[in-house]
Tab-separated table of C-alpha atoms in Angstrom:
chain	number	residue	atom	x	y	z
A	1	UNK	CA	22.346	20.815	16.748
A	2	UNK	CA	19.324	21.569	14.725
A	3	UNK	CA	18.692	20.729	10.848
A	4	UNK	CA	17.434	24.694	10.826
A	5	UNK	CA	20.883	25.377	12.565
A	6	UNK	CA	22.328	29.031	10.024
A	7	UNK	CA	25.554	27.417	10.629
A	8	UNK	CA	25.293	24.321	8.609
A	9	UNK	CA	22.992	26.160	6.161
A	10	UNK	CA	26.065	26.305	3.844
A	11	UNK	CA	26.570	22.701	4.347
A	12	UNK	CA	22.452	22.287	3.298
A	13	UNK	CA	23.155	24.200	-0.449
A	14	UNK	CA	25.932	22.358	-0.516
A	15	UNK	CA	24.431	18.722	-0.380
A	16	UNK	CA	21.380	20.539	-2.324
A	17	UNK	CA	23.872	20.947	-5.505
A	18	UNK	CA	25.346	17.597	-5.472
A	19	UNK	CA	22.461	15.633	-4.838
A	20	UNK	CA	19.400	17.336	-6.093
A	21	UNK	CA	15.626	16.182	-5.409
A	22	UNK	CA	14.197	13.856	-8.211
A	23	UNK	CA	11.386	13.040	-9.815
A	24	UNK	CA	10.612	8.899	-8.786
A	25	UNK	CA	9.270	8.345	-11.671
A	26	UNK	CA	12.461	9.271	-14.760
A	27	UNK	CA	14.610	10.612	-12.137
A	28	UNK	CA	15.113	13.886	-13.570
A	29	UNK	CA	15.520	16.967	-11.688
A	30	UNK	CA	12.520	18.332	-10.048
A	31	UNK	CA	12.164	21.080	-7.473
A	32	UNK	CA	11.577	19.252	-4.211
A	33	UNK	CA	11.564	15.555	-2.890
A	34	UNK	CA	9.205	13.330	-3.291
A	35	UNK	CA	8.147	15.007	-6.734
A	36	UNK	CA	7.260	13.892	-10.321
A	37	UNK	CA	8.040	16.069	-12.719
A	38	UNK	CA	5.686	17.121	-14.699
A	39	UNK	CA	5.731	14.249	-17.728
A	40	UNK	CA	5.259	11.543	-15.345
A	41	UNK	CA	2.969	13.409	-13.522
A	42	UNK	CA	0.994	13.348	-16.408
A	43	UNK	CA	1.170	9.847	-16.711
A	44	UNK	CA	-0.584	8.943	-13.934
A	45	UNK	CA	-3.840	7.897	-13.211
A	46	UNK	CA	-5.169	8.520	-9.823
A	47	UNK	CA	-7.973	6.408	-8.822
A	48	UNK	CA	-11.472	8.257	-6.954
A	49	UNK	CA	-14.648	7.887	-8.214
A	50	UNK	CA	-16.936	7.702	-8.759
A	51	UNK	CA	-16.663	4.090	-7.784
A	52	UNK	CA	-17.764	0.531	-6.813
A	53	UNK	CA	-19.466	1.624	-3.300
A	54	UNK	CA	-17.966	-1.799	-2.186
A	55	UNK	CA	-14.436	-2.577	-3.908
A	56	UNK	CA	-14.222	0.536	-4.972
A	57	UNK	CA	-13.561	-0.336	-8.883
A	58	UNK	CA	-13.328	3.233	-10.865
A	59	UNK	CA	-16.465	3.286	-13.196
A	60	UNK	CA	-16.771	5.135	-16.526
A	61	UNK	CA	-19.484	6.904	-15.175
A	62	UNK	CA	-20.733	8.241	-11.506
A	63	UNK	CA	-23.616	5.325	-11.438
A	64	UNK	CA	-24.711	7.618	-7.738
A	65	UNK	CA	-22.813	7.188	-4.699
A	66	UNK	CA	-24.386	3.514	-3.457
A	67	UNK	CA	-23.917	1.862	-7.078
A	68	UNK	CA	-21.938	-1.340	-6.400
A	69	UNK	CA	-19.949	-3.412	-9.803
A	70	UNK	CA	-21.999	-6.630	-10.961
A	71	UNK	CA	-19.497	-8.579	-9.295
A	72	UNK	CA	-20.006	-6.831	-5.491
A	73	UNK	CA	-23.278	-7.735	-6.535
A	74	UNK	CA	-23.103	-11.039	-6.737
A	75	UNK	CA	-20.672	-11.341	-4.385
A	76	UNK	CA	-20.222	-8.977	-1.280
A	77	UNK	CA	-16.899	-8.472	-0.450
A	78	UNK	CA	-15.556	-8.901	3.043
A	79	UNK	CA	-13.656	-6.113	3.279
A	80	UNK	CA	-14.672	-2.338	3.163
A	81	UNK	CA	-13.363	-1.125	0.042
A	82	UNK	CA	-9.790	-1.108	-1.894
A	83	UNK	CA	-8.518	2.341	-2.160
A	84	UNK	CA	-5.420	2.840	-4.665
A	85	UNK	CA	-4.114	5.614	-4.960
A	86	UNK	CA	-2.993	5.228	-8.578
A	87	UNK	CA	-3.695	2.941	-11.575
A	88	UNK	CA	-0.989	-0.102	-12.170
A	89	UNK	CA	1.128	1.284	-15.248
A	90	UNK	CA	4.216	1.644	-16.154
A	91	UNK	CA	5.699	4.273	-13.541
A	92	UNK	CA	3.649	2.807	-10.788
A	93	UNK	CA	4.871	-0.561	-11.900
A	94	UNK	CA	9.092	0.516	-12.285
A	95	UNK	CA	8.541	2.420	-8.168
A	96	UNK	CA	6.928	-0.114	-6.352
A	97	UNK	CA	9.951	-3.169	-7.843
A	98	UNK	CA	12.838	-0.171	-7.388
A	99	UNK	CA	11.306	-0.469	-3.856
A	100	UNK	CA	10.712	-4.088	-3.405
A	101	UNK	CA	13.214	-5.567	-4.987
A	102	UNK	CA	15.846	-2.290	-5.014
A	103	UNK	CA	15.810	-1.160	-1.617
A	104	UNK	CA	14.421	2.681	-2.808
A	105	UNK	CA	13.464	3.367	0.667
A	106	UNK	CA	12.550	6.856	-0.643
A	107	UNK	CA	10.253	5.497	-2.281
A	108	UNK	CA	7.988	3.635	0.913
A	109	UNK	CA	8.276	8.331	1.839
A	110	UNK	CA	6.558	9.211	-1.874
A	111	UNK	CA	3.870	6.282	-2.407
A	112	UNK	CA	2.252	6.459	1.190
A	113	UNK	CA	1.961	10.564	0.661
A	114	UNK	CA	-0.388	9.748	-1.612
A	115	UNK	CA	-1.740	7.216	-0.535
A	116	UNK	CA	-2.476	8.867	2.812
A	117	UNK	CA	-5.763	11.687	0.826
A	118	UNK	CA	-7.449	8.402	1.039
A	119	UNK	CA	-7.427	7.513	4.333
A	120	UNK	CA	-10.537	6.504	5.468
A	121	UNK	CA	-11.775	8.771	7.827
A	122	UNK	CA	-13.189	6.416	11.118
A	123	UNK	CA	-9.752	4.534	10.487
A	124	UNK	CA	-8.124	3.082	13.867
A	125	UNK	CA	-5.129	1.038	13.816
A	126	UNK	CA	-2.897	0.282	10.472
A	127	UNK	CA	-1.711	-3.118	9.897
A	128	UNK	CA	0.894	-3.567	6.761
A	129	UNK	CA	0.557	-7.247	4.706
A	130	UNK	CA	3.548	-9.008	6.832
A	131	UNK	CA	5.967	-10.952	5.369
A	132	UNK	CA	7.004	-14.478	6.391
A	133	UNK	CA	10.383	-14.482	8.185
A	134	UNK	CA	12.080	-16.064	5.533
A	135	UNK	CA	11.920	-13.581	3.081
A	136	UNK	CA	11.908	-10.606	5.490
A	137	UNK	CA	15.313	-11.776	6.865
A	138	UNK	CA	16.767	-12.290	3.017
A	139	UNK	CA	15.556	-8.426	1.854
A	140	UNK	CA	15.835	-7.130	5.169
A	141	UNK	CA	12.768	-5.033	5.430
A	142	UNK	CA	8.535	-5.251	4.935
A	143	UNK	CA	7.710	-2.521	2.202
A	144	UNK	CA	4.156	-3.171	3.145
A	145	UNK	CA	5.208	-1.833	6.371
A	146	UNK	CA	7.533	0.814	5.203
A	147	UNK	CA	4.612	1.938	3.510
A	148	UNK	CA	2.129	1.846	6.711
A	149	UNK	CA	5.088	4.307	8.589
A	150	UNK	CA	4.963	6.751	6.013
A	151	UNK	CA	1.399	6.760	6.181
A	152	UNK	CA	1.322	6.737	9.994
A	153	UNK	CA	3.055	9.855	10.088
A	154	UNK	CA	0.605	11.387	7.929
A	155	UNK	CA	-2.575	10.630	9.227
A	156	UNK	CA	-1.945	9.638	12.843
A	157	UNK	CA	-3.059	6.692	12.764
A	158	UNK	CA	-0.936	4.202	15.106
A	159	UNK	CA	0.775	1.339	13.613
A	160	UNK	CA	0.660	-2.028	14.350
A	161	UNK	CA	3.190	-4.604	12.883
A	162	UNK	CA	3.477	-7.355	15.193
A	163	UNK	CA	-0.411	-8.781	15.380
A	164	UNK	CA	-1.122	-10.434	12.072
A	165	UNK	CA	1.418	-12.633	11.141
A	166	UNK	CA	2.666	-14.373	8.233
A	167	UNK	CA	2.682	-18.058	9.375
A	168	UNK	CA	3.066	-20.278	5.984
A	169	UNK	CA	5.863	-19.412	3.689
A	170	UNK	CA	3.764	-18.999	0.438
A	171	UNK	CA	5.033	-19.465	-3.147
A	172	UNK	CA	5.093	-16.433	-5.846
A	173	UNK	CA	1.557	-16.121	-6.946
A	174	UNK	CA	2.527	-14.213	-10.425
A	175	UNK	CA	1.805	-16.290	-13.249
A	176	UNK	CA	-1.219	-18.266	-10.621
A	177	UNK	CA	-5.224	-18.384	-11.774
A	178	UNK	CA	-7.680	-15.962	-9.072
A	179	UNK	CA	-8.281	-19.906	-7.464
A	180	UNK	CA	-4.521	-21.376	-7.539
A	181	UNK	CA	-4.081	-18.121	-5.892
A	182	UNK	CA	-6.206	-17.829	-3.198
A	183	UNK	CA	-5.363	-21.688	-2.714
A	184	UNK	CA	-1.457	-20.772	-1.545
A	185	UNK	CA	-2.843	-18.235	0.842
A	186	UNK	CA	-6.052	-20.003	2.558
A	187	UNK	CA	-3.754	-20.536	5.740
A	188	UNK	CA	-0.447	-18.477	5.241
A	189	UNK	CA	-2.292	-15.408	7.644
A	190	UNK	CA	-2.787	-15.563	11.238
A	191	UNK	CA	-2.907	-13.303	14.936
A	192	UNK	CA	-1.109	-13.150	17.559
A	193	UNK	CA	-2.746	-14.484	20.822
A	194	UNK	CA	-1.367	-11.835	22.776
A	195	UNK	CA	-2.831	-9.524	20.108
A	196	UNK	CA	-6.330	-10.134	19.658
A	197	UNK	CA	-7.969	-7.910	22.227
A	198	UNK	CA	-6.103	-5.097	20.654
A	199	UNK	CA	-7.985	-5.929	17.176
A	200	UNK	CA	-11.410	-6.489	18.996
A	201	UNK	CA	-13.838	-3.783	17.017
A	202	UNK	CA	-11.715	-2.124	15.737
A	203	UNK	CA	-11.570	0.060	11.664
A	204	UNK	CA	-8.905	-1.339	10.599
A	205	UNK	CA	-6.582	-0.448	7.638
A	206	UNK	CA	-4.967	-3.060	5.619
A	207	UNK	CA	-1.668	-1.380	3.743
A	208	UNK	CA	-0.304	-2.989	1.051
A	209	UNK	CA	1.235	-1.852	-2.401
A	210	UNK	CA	0.609	-3.510	-4.984
A	211	UNK	CA	-3.204	-4.834	-5.191
A	212	UNK	CA	-3.769	-7.090	-8.302
A	213	UNK	CA	-6.607	-10.469	-7.766
A	214	UNK	CA	-7.176	-9.416	-3.635
A	215	UNK	CA	-6.089	-13.382	-2.631
A	216	UNK	CA	-3.199	-11.765	-0.123
A	217	UNK	CA	-4.900	-9.111	1.040
A	218	UNK	CA	-8.753	-11.448	0.982
A	219	UNK	CA	-6.621	-13.719	3.325
A	220	UNK	CA	-5.438	-11.623	5.663
A	221	UNK	CA	-8.691	-9.565	5.744
A	222	UNK	CA	-10.912	-13.441	7.252
A	223	UNK	CA	-7.656	-13.838	8.680
A	224	UNK	CA	-8.419	-9.776	11.048
A	225	UNK	CA	-12.182	-10.410	10.810
A	226	UNK	CA	-12.742	-13.499	12.292
A	227	UNK	CA	-10.042	-12.138	15.264
A	228	UNK	CA	-12.504	-9.580	15.982
A	229	UNK	CA	-11.442	-6.415	13.657
A	230	UNK	CA	-15.612	-4.804	12.977
A	231	UNK	CA	-14.286	-3.554	9.311
A	232	UNK	CA	-10.824	-3.882	7.167
A	233	UNK	CA	-10.050	-1.466	4.230
A	234	UNK	CA	-7.306	-2.275	2.144
A	235	UNK	CA	-4.869	1.037	1.074
A	236	UNK	CA	-2.045	0.273	-1.195
A	237	UNK	CA	-0.054	2.420	-4.172
A	238	UNK	CA	-1.657	0.923	-7.578
A	239	UNK	CA	-4.326	-1.287	-8.196
A	240	UNK	CA	-4.133	-3.584	-11.392
A	241	UNK	CA	-7.521	-3.065	-13.833
A	242	UNK	CA	-6.545	-6.769	-15.336
A	243	UNK	CA	-5.721	-9.038	-13.171
A	244	UNK	CA	-5.748	-10.769	-16.800
A	245	UNK	CA	-2.918	-8.195	-18.100
A	246	UNK	CA	-0.657	-8.226	-14.266
A	247	UNK	CA	2.290	-10.106	-15.734
């Protein structure tokens, strides 16, 4: 029996009345699943050009398609850009925390829908930032992996959850400076030996929930490039535009 079967239509009406769609930001009743209410929608800062051609940091004015920020001019990044759906603020932060620590997996679907518009046109493989086995066992799921599953469905890009592994159980990075963050994750990731051929010369999209300092995604990017990936673009839900104020 399909969900569209007329015989179950009355039961769907009852379920919809009892459990109506709610805004992911505040919980207000909305017209459809994964939709924000007007008030929460107006609080979101969606990120898009004009931005740095290398790292996708937003510019306040349009400096041209090939314009780069001062940091990228001084030290060009290894990645092919950091594309984030929204700026990290109260509502995106609450959603990320509810997904990550509250187990509200429906948020992964909502988040993926908004990230899909930024999917690179040449994307060949989606790889989520992995959790260490011990943390994955304790949490029961990888929030980046759940988001990546949604993205794979929407964009039609294959998902790979096996090639990139976190082999070191790193400490929480919150509160650490940029140098300490980088050192903590420097040797935390590895490629499964039997998966290297799969990554060779591929355009990879590395998926995460929140981009803060770039330490974790930077370590992942370096690991993937050393394994033979052609390019790595980072795609995330929210981006902290002022890392110094992230905590």
